[in-house]
Coordinates of C-alpha atoms (C1' of nucleotides) in Angstrom, one line a residue:
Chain K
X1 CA 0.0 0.0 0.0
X2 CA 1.6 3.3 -1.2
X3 CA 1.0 7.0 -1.3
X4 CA 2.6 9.8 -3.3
X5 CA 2.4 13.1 -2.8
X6 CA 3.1 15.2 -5.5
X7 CA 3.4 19.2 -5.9
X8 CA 1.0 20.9 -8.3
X9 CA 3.6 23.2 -11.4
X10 CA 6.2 22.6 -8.6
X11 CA 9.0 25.5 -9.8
X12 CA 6.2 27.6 -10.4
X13 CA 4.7 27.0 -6.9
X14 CA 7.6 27.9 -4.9
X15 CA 8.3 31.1 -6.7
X16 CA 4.8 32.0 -6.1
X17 CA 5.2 31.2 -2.4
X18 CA 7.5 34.4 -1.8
X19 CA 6.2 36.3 -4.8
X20 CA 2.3 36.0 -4.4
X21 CA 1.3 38.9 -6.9
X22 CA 2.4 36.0 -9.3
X23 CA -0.9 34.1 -7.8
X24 CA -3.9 33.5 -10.6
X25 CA -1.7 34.7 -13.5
X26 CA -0.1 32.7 -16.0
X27 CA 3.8 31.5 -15.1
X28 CA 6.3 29.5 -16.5
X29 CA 9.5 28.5 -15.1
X30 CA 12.0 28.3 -18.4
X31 CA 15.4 25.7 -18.5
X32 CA 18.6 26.6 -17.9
X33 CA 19.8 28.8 -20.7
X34 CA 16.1 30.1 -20.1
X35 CA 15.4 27.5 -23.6
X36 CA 12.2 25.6 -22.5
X37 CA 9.0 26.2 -20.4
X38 CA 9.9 23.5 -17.5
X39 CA 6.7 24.2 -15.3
X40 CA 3.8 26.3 -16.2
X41 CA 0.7 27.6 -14.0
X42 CA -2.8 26.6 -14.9
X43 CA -3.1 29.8 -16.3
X44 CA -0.1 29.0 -18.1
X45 CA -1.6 25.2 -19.0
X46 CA -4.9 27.1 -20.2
X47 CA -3.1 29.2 -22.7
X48 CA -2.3 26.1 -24.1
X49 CA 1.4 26.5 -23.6
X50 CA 3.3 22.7 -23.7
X51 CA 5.7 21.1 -21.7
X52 CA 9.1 21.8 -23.0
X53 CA 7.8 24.8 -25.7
X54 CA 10.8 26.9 -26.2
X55 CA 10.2 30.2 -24.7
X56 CA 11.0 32.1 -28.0
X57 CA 8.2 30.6 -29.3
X58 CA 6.1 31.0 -26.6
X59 CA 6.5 35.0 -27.2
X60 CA 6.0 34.8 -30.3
X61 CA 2.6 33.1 -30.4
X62 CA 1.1 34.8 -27.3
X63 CA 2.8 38.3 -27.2
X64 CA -0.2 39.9 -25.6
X65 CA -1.2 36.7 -22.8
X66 CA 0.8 38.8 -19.9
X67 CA 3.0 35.6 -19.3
X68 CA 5.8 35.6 -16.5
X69 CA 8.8 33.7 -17.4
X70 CA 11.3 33.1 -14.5
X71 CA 15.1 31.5 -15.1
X72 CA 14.8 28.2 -13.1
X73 CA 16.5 28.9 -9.5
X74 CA 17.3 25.2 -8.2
X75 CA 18.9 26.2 -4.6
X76 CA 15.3 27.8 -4.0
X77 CA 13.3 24.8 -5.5
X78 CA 16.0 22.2 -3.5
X79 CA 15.3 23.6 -0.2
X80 CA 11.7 24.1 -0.9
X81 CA 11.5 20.4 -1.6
X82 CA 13.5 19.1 1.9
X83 CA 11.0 21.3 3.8
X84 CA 7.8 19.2 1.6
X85 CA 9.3 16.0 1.8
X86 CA 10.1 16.3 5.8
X87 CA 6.1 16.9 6.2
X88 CA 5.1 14.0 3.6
X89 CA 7.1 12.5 6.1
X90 CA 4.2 12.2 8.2
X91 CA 1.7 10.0 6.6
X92 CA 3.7 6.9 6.9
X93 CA 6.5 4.8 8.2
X94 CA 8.4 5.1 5.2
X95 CA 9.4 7.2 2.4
X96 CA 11.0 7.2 -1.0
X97 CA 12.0 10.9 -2.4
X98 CA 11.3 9.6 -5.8
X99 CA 12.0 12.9 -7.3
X100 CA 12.4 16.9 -6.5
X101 CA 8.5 17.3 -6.3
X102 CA 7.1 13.7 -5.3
X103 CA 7.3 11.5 -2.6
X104 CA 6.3 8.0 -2.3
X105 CA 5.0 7.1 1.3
X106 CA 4.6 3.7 2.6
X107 CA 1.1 2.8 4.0
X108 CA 1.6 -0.2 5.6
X109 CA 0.3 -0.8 9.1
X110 CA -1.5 2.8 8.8
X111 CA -4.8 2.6 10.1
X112 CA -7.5 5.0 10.0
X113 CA -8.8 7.2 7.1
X114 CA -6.0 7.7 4.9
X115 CA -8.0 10.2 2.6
X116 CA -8.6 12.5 5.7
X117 CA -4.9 12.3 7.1
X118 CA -4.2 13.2 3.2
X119 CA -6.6 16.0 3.3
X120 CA -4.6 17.2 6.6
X121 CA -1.4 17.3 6.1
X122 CA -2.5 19.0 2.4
X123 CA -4.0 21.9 4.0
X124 CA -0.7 21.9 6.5
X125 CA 1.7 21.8 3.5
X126 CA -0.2 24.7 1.8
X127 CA 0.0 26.7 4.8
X128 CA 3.5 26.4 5.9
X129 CA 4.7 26.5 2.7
X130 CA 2.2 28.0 0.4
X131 CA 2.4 24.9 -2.1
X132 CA -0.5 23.3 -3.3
X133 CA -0.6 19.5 -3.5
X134 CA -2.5 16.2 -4.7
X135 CA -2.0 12.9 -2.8
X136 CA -3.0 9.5 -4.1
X137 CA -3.3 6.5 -2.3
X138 CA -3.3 3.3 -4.1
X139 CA -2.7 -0.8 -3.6
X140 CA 0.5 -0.5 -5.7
X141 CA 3.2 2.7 -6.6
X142 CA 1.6 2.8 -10.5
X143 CA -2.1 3.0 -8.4
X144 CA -0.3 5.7 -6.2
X145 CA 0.4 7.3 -9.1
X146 CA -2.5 7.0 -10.8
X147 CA -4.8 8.1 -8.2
X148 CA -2.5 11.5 -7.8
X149 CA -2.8 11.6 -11.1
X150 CA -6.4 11.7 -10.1
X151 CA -6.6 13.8 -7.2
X152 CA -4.8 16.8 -9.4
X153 CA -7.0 16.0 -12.8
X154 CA -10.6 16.3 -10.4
X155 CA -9.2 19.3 -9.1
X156 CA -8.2 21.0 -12.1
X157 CA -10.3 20.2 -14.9
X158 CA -13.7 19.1 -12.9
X159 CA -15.6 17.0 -14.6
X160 CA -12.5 14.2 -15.6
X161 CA -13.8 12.5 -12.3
X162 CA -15.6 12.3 -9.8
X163 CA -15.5 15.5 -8.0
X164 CA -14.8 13.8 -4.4
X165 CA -11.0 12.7 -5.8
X166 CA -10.5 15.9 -6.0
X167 CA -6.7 16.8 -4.3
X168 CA -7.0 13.6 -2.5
X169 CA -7.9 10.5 -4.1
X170 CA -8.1 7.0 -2.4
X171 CA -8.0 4.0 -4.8
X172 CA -7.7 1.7 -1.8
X173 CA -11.0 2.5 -0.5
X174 CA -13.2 2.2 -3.5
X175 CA -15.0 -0.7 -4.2
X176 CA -14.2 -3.0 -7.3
X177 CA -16.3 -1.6 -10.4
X178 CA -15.9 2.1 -8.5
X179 CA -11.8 1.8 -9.3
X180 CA -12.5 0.1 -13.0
X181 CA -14.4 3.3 -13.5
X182 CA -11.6 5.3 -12.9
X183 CA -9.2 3.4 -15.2
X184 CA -11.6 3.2 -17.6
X185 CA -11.6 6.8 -17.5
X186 CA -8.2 7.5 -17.6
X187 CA -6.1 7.7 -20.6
X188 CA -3.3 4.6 -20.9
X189 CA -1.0 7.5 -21.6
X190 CA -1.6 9.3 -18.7
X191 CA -0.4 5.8 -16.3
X192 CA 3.2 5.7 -15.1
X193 CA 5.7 3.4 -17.5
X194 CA 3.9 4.3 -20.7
X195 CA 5.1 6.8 -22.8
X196 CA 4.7 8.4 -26.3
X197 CA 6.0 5.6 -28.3
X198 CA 4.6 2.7 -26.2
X199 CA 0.7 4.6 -26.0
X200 CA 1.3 4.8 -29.8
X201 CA 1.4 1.1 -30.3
X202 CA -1.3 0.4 -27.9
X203 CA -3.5 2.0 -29.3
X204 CA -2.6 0.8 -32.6
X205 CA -3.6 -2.4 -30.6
X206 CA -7.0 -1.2 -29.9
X207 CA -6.4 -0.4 -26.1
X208 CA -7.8 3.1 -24.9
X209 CA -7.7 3.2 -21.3
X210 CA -5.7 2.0 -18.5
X211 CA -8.7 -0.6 -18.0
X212 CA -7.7 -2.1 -21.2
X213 CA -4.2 -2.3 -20.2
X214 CA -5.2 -3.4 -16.7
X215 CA -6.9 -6.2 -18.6
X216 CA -4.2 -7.4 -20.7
X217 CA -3.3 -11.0 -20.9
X218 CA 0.7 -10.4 -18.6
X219 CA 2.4 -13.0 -20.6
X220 CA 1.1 -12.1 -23.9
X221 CA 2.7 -8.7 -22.9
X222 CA 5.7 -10.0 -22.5
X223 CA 6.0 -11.9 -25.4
X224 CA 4.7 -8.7 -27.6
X225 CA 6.4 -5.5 -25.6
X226 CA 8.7 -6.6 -22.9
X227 CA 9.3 -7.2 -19.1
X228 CA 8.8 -3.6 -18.4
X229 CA 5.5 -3.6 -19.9
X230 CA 4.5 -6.9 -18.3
X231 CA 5.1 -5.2 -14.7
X232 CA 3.3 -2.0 -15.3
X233 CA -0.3 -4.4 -16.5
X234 CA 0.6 -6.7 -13.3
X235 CA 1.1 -3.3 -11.3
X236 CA -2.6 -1.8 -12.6
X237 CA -4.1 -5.3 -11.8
X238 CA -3.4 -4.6 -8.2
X239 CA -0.2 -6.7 -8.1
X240 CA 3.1 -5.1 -6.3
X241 CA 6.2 -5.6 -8.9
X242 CA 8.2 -2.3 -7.7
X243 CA 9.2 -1.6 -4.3
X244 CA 9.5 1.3 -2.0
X245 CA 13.2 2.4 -2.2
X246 CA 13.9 3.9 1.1
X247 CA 17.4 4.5 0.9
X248 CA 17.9 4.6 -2.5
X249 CA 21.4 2.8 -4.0
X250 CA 24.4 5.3 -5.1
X251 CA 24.1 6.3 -8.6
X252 CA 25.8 3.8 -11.1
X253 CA 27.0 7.1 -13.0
X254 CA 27.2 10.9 -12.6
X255 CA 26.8 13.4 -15.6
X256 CA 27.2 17.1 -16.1
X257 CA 26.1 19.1 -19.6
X258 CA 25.6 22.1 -20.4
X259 CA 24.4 23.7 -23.6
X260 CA 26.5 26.9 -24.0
X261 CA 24.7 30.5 -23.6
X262 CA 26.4 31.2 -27.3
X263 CA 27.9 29.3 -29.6
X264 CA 31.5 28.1 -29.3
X265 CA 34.0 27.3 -31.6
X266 CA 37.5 26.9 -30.5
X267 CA 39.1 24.0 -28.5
X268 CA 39.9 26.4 -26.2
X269 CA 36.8 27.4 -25.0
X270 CA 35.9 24.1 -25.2
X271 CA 38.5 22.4 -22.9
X272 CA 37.6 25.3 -20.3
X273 CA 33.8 24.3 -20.1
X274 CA 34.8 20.8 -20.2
X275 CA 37.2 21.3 -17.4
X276 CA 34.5 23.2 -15.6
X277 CA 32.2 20.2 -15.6
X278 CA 34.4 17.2 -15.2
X279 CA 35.5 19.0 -11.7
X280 CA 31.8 19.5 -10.7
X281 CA 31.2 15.6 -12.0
X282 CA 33.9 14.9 -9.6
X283 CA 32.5 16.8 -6.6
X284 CA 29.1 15.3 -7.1
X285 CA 31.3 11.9 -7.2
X286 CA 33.0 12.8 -4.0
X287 CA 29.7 13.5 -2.3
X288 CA 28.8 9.9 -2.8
X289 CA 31.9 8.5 -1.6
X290 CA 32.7 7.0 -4.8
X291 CA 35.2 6.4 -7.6
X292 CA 35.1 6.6 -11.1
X293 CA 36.9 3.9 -13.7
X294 CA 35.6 5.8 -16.8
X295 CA 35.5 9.4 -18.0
X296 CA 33.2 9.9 -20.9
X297 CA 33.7 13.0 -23.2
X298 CA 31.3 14.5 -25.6
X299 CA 30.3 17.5 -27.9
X300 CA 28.0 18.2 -30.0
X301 CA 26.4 21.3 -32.7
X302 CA 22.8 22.4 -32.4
X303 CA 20.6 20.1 -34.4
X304 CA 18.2 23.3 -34.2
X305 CA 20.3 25.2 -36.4
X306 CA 19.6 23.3 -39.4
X307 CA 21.9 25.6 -41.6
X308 CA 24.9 25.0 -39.6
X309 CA 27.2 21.4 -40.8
X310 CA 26.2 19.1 -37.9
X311 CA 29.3 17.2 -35.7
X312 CA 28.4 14.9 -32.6
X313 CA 30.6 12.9 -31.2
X314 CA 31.6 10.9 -27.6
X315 CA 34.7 9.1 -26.3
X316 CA 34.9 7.2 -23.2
X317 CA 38.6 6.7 -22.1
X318 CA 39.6 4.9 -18.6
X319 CA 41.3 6.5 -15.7
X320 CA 44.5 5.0 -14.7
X321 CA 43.1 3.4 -11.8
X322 CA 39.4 4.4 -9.9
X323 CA 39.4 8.1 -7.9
X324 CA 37.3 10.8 -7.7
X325 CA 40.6 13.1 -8.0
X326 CA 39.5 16.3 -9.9
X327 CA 42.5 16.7 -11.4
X328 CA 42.9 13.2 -12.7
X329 CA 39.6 13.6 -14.3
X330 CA 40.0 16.6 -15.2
X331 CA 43.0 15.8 -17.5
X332 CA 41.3 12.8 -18.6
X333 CA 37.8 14.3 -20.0
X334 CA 40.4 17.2 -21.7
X335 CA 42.5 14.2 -23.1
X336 CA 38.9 12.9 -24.9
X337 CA 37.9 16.2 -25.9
X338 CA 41.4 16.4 -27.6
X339 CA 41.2 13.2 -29.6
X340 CA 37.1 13.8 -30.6
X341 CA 37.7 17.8 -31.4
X342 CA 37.0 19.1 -34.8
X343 CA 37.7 23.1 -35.6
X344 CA 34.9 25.2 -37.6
X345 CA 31.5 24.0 -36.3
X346 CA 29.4 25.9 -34.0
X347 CA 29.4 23.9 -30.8
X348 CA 26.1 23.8 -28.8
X349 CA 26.3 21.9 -26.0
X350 CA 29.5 19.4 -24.3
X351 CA 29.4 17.1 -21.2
X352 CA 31.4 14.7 -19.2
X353 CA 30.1 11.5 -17.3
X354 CA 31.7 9.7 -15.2
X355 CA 31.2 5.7 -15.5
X356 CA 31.8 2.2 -14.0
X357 CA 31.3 4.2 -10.7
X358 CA 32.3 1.9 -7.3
X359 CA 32.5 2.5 -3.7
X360 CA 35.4 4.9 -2.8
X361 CA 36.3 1.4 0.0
X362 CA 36.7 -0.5 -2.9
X363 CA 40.4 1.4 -4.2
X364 CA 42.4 -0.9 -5.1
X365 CA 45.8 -0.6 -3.4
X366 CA 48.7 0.8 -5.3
X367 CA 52.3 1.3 -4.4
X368 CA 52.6 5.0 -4.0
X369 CA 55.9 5.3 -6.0
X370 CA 55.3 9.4 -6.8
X371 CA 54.3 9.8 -3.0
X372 CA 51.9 12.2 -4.2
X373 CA 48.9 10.1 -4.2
X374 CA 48.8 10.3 -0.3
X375 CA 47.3 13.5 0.4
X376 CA 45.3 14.0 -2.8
X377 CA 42.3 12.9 -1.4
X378 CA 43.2 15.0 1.6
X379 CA 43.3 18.3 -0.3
X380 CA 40.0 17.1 -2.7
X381 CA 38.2 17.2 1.2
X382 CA 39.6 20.3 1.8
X383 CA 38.7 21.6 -1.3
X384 CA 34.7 20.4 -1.0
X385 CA 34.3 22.4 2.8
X386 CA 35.6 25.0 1.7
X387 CA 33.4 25.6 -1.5
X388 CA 30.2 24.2 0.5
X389 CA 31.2 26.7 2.6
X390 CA 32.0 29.6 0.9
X391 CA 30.2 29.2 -2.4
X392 CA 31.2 27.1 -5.3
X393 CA 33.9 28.3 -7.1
X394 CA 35.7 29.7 -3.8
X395 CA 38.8 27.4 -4.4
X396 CA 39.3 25.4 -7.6
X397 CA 42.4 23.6 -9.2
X398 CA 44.4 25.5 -11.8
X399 CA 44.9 22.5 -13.7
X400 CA 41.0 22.6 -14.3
X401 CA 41.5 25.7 -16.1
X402 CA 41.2 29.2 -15.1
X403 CA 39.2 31.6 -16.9
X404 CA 41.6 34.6 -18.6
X405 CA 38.4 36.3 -20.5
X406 CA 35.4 36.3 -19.8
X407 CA 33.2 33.4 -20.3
X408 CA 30.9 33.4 -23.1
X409 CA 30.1 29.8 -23.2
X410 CA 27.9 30.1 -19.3
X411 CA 24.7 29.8 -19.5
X412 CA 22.1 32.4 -19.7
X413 CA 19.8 33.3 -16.5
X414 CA 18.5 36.7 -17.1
X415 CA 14.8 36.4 -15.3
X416 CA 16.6 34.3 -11.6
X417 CA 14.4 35.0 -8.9
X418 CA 16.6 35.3 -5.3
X419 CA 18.1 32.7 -3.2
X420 CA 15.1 33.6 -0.6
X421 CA 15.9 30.9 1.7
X422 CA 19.6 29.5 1.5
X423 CA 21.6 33.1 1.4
X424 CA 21.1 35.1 4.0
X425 CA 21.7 38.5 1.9
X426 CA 18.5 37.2 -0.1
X427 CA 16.3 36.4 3.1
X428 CA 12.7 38.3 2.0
X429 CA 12.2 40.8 5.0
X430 CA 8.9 41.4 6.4
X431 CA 7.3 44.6 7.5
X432 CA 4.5 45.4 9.8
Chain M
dT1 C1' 18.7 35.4 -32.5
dC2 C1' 16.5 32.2 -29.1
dT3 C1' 15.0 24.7 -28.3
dG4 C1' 17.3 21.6 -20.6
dG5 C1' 19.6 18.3 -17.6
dG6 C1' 20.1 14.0 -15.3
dG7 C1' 19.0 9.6 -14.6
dT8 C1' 17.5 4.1 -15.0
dC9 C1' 16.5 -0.1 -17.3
dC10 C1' 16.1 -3.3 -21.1
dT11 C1' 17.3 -5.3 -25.6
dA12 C1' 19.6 -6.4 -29.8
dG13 C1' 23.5 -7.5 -31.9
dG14 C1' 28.5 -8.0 -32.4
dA15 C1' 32.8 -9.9 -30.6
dC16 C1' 34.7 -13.6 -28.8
dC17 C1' 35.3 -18.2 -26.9
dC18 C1' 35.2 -23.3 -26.9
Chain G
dT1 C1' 28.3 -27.8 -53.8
dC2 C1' 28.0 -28.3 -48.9
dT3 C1' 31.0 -24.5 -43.3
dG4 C1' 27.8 -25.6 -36.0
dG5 C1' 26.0 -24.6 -31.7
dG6 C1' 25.9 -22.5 -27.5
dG7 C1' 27.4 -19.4 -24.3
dT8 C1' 29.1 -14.8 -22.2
dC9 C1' 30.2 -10.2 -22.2
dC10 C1' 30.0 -5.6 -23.8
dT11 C1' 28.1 -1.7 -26.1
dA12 C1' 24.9 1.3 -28.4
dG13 C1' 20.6 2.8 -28.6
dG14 C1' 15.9 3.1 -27.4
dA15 C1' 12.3 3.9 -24.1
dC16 C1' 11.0 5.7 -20.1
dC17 C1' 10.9 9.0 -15.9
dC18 C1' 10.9 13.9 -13.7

DNA sequence: TCTGGGGTCCTAGGACCC
DNA sequence: TCTGGGGTCCTAGGACCC
C-alpha cells in the first residue's frame, strides 16, 4: 500500500510562495539557458502553452497573454523540496523521495482514514509552505500514481472524475467496479511506464484506457512489448512488482552538460567548459563517496540550427586506476575532448560522465611510488568544505583551467528569482 | 537570434570463446 | 556444392521517468 504526494507546477509554486502577486496569472519557469517552459501555471496550461515549448516561441505566439517567465533557481526549489518531503514524512513509516517534487510514502500498518490524514497534512503543507498539492493513495506505486494523477485531474479540470478525488484520491477504499471506472476513464497515456511511443502502439492495438491495459493478458505482454510492460499491467491489476526504495542505492553514473549561452567554436573554450564540468562531476562523485573507472567525453552542434554542418561525437577513455581526484579527471575528460575535437563547427552543447562508478572502500591498493597520491584525497576534502562553505567556485584547481576572459560559453539566467531561503543576503524581509 | 539536464533499465547484436 | 551450436560479455541505442 503506497501514497505519493506530489506538488502541483512545482517550480512555479515555490516562486509563487515568496512572490504572491504571481498568484492567478499565468507562469512559466524556463530551463537553464532560459530555452524551454519547464513548469507552467494553470493559467499557463490554459493558454495552451506545452511542456518543454521553447520560450522564443512562446512569445511569439502569445505576445499579448501577460506571461511571467522566470530562469529556473534550483537552490530555491531544492530547499523548498526538503522542507515538503520532511512533512510528507508524516503519513507513513516510510518514504521514497522519488524525485524533486514527489514523494512516495509507505502505508503499511496505517490505520485510520488515509483520505482525511491526506486532506490534513495537504492543508498543513499549503500553509507552511504555500504549495498546493495532490495525494493518491493506491494498492500498488503505478495505483499511487494514478490516483495522484487523479486527485490533481478532479481538481483541475472538474468533470474528468468524480468531483470527491478531487486533491485527494483513495483507490484503496473504493469498491471493485468504482476503481475500474476510474481506469476506464483514464487515458493509458496518462499511467506511469507508458510513454509516447509505447501509448502509440497500444493504441494501434486497440487499447484506450488504462482498464484495457489493466486487462491485458501479462504473458502475452511480455511476449509482444517486454518485461517492463509486463510489470506495469501486473502493477494496474493490483499486483506489487516495484518496491519502496527507502534509501535509495548510489548512482551507477554521474553526468554534467551544459548547452553553452552562445555558440563556441575553439578548442579552447571548449576544454575550459569541459574542465568546468568534469570537476563538478567529480565533486558530485565525492559527495557519494565513490570512484570513477571511466570518463566519458562528448560534444555536440545544435541540431536546431539546421543551416549550420552538424558534428556529434563521444569518447569514453579509462582512468589509470578508480578516484574521484578532480585533477585526474579533469585531465582525462580534456585528453577525450582532444582526440574527438573538430575546428569550424558551431558547438552547442558538451558534457562529461563519469562511468563504472564503485564505492570509494573498494580502491584498489597501489604502491605509492610518486608519494603524491597520499594527500590527494586530503586536499579534494579540503577543497569540497571550503566551496560548500563559501560558495562554489571559492577554491578550484588550476589545472582545471582558469578563466583569462570572460566566459561566453555560461549559460544564460537573465529572469533568476533570489536565493530567498539558502543566502542570507537574499532572506525576503517582512514589514509590519 | 533564441530549443534543458540528469538519470535508469532493457534489448539487440556484435565480438569472442570453446 | 556443402562450413555448428551455444554461451558470455560488452556496447549502443531506445524507451521511459521527472
Amino acid at each position: 500500500m503506497f501514497a505519493l504526494l506530489d506538488a502541483n507546477n512545482f517550480y512555479v509554486s515555490c516562486e509563487r510562495t515568496f512572490r504572491p502577486s504571481l498568484l492567478g496569472r499565468p507562469v512559466v519557469v524556463l530551463s537553464n539557458n532560459d530555452g524551454c517552459a519547464v513548469s507552467r501555471s494553470n493559467e499557463a496550461k490554459a493558454l495552451g502553452v506545452a511542456m518543454g515549448a521553447p520560450w522564443f516561441q512562446i512569445q511569439r505566439e502569445l505576445p499579448d497573454a501577460g506571461i511571467v517567465a522566470l530562469s529556473a533557481n534550483y537552490p530555491l526549489y531544492g530547499d523548498m523540496s526538503s522542507r515538503m518531503t520532511a512533512l510528507a514524512a508524516g503519513l507513513g513509516p516510510e518514504i521514497e523521495v522519488y524525485s524533486i517534487d514527489e514523494t512516495f510514502v509507505s502505508m503499511a500498518g496505517v490505520r485510520g482514514d488515509w483520505a482525511a490524514r491526506g486532506h490534513v497534512l495537504r492543508e498543513r503543507i499549503l500553509q507552511w509552505l504555500g504549495l498546493p498539492v495532490g495525494i493518491g493513495f493506491g494498492p500498488t506505486k503505478t495505483l499511487a500514481k494514478l490516483a495522484n494523477h487523479v486527485a490533481k485531474s478532479a481538481d483541475r479540470k472538474p468533470g474528468s472524475y468524480p468531483a470527491q478525488h478531487a486533491r485527494v484520491c483513495n483507490l484503496v477504499a473504493l469498491s471493485e467496479a468504482e476503481r475500474a471506472a476510474v481506469l476506464d476513464a483514464t487515458p493509458l497515456g496518462d499511467v506511469w511506464g507508458i510513454g509516447r511511443k509505447l501509448s502509440a502502439q497500444l493504441q494501434e492495438a486497440g487499447l484506450r484506457t488504462a482498464l484495457d491495459v489493466a486487462r491485458m493478458d501479462p504473458a502475452m505482454v511480455r511476449r509482444r512489448w517486454s518485461v517492463v510492460v509486463e510489470r506495469t499491467v501486473h502493477e494496474l491489476q493490483g499486483q506489487p512488482c516495484i518496491a519502496l526504495e527507502n534509501a535509495p542505492p548510489p548512482k551507477r553514473e554521474i553526468a554534467c552538460t551544459r548547452s553553452f549561452g552562445h555558440p563556441v567554436r575553439t578548442g579552447r573554450e571548449l576544454a575550459e567548459a569541459v574542465s568546468d564540468f568534469a570537476s563538478r562531476a567529480s565533486e558530485k562523485l565525492r559527495r557519494q563517496n565513490g570512484h570513477a573507472g571511466q570518463v566519458l567525453t562528448f560534444i555536440q552542434t545544435s541540431p536546431f540550427r539546421r543551416q549550420d554542418r552538424q558534428y556529434s561525437r563521444s569518447i569514453t577513455l579509462p582512468l589509470r586506476r578508480p578516484t574521484a581526484d578532480s585533477a585526474a579527471i579533469v585531465a582525462t575528460a580534456v585528453q577525450g575532448l582532444r582526440a574527438i575535437f573538430k575546428p569550424g563547427f558551431n558547438y552547442a552543447k558538451a558534457g562529461v560522465m563519469l562511468l563504472d562508478l564503485v564505492p570509494a572502500t573498494l580502491e584498489q591498493g597501489e604502491l605509492d611510488l610518486d608519494s603524491e597520491g597520499a594527500d590527494r584525497a586530503g586536499l579534494m576534502t579540503a577543497m569540497d568544505k571550503l566551496n560548500d562553505r563559501y560558495g562554489r567556485g571559492t577554491v578550484a584547481l588550476a589545472s582545471a583551467g582558469i578563466a583569462t576572459q570572460k566566459r561566453r560559453w555560461t549559460m544564460k539566467q537573465s529572469l533568476r528569482t533570489p536565493d530567498y531561503t539558502t543566502r542570507w543576503s537574499d532572506l525576503p524581509i517582512a514589514r509590519a
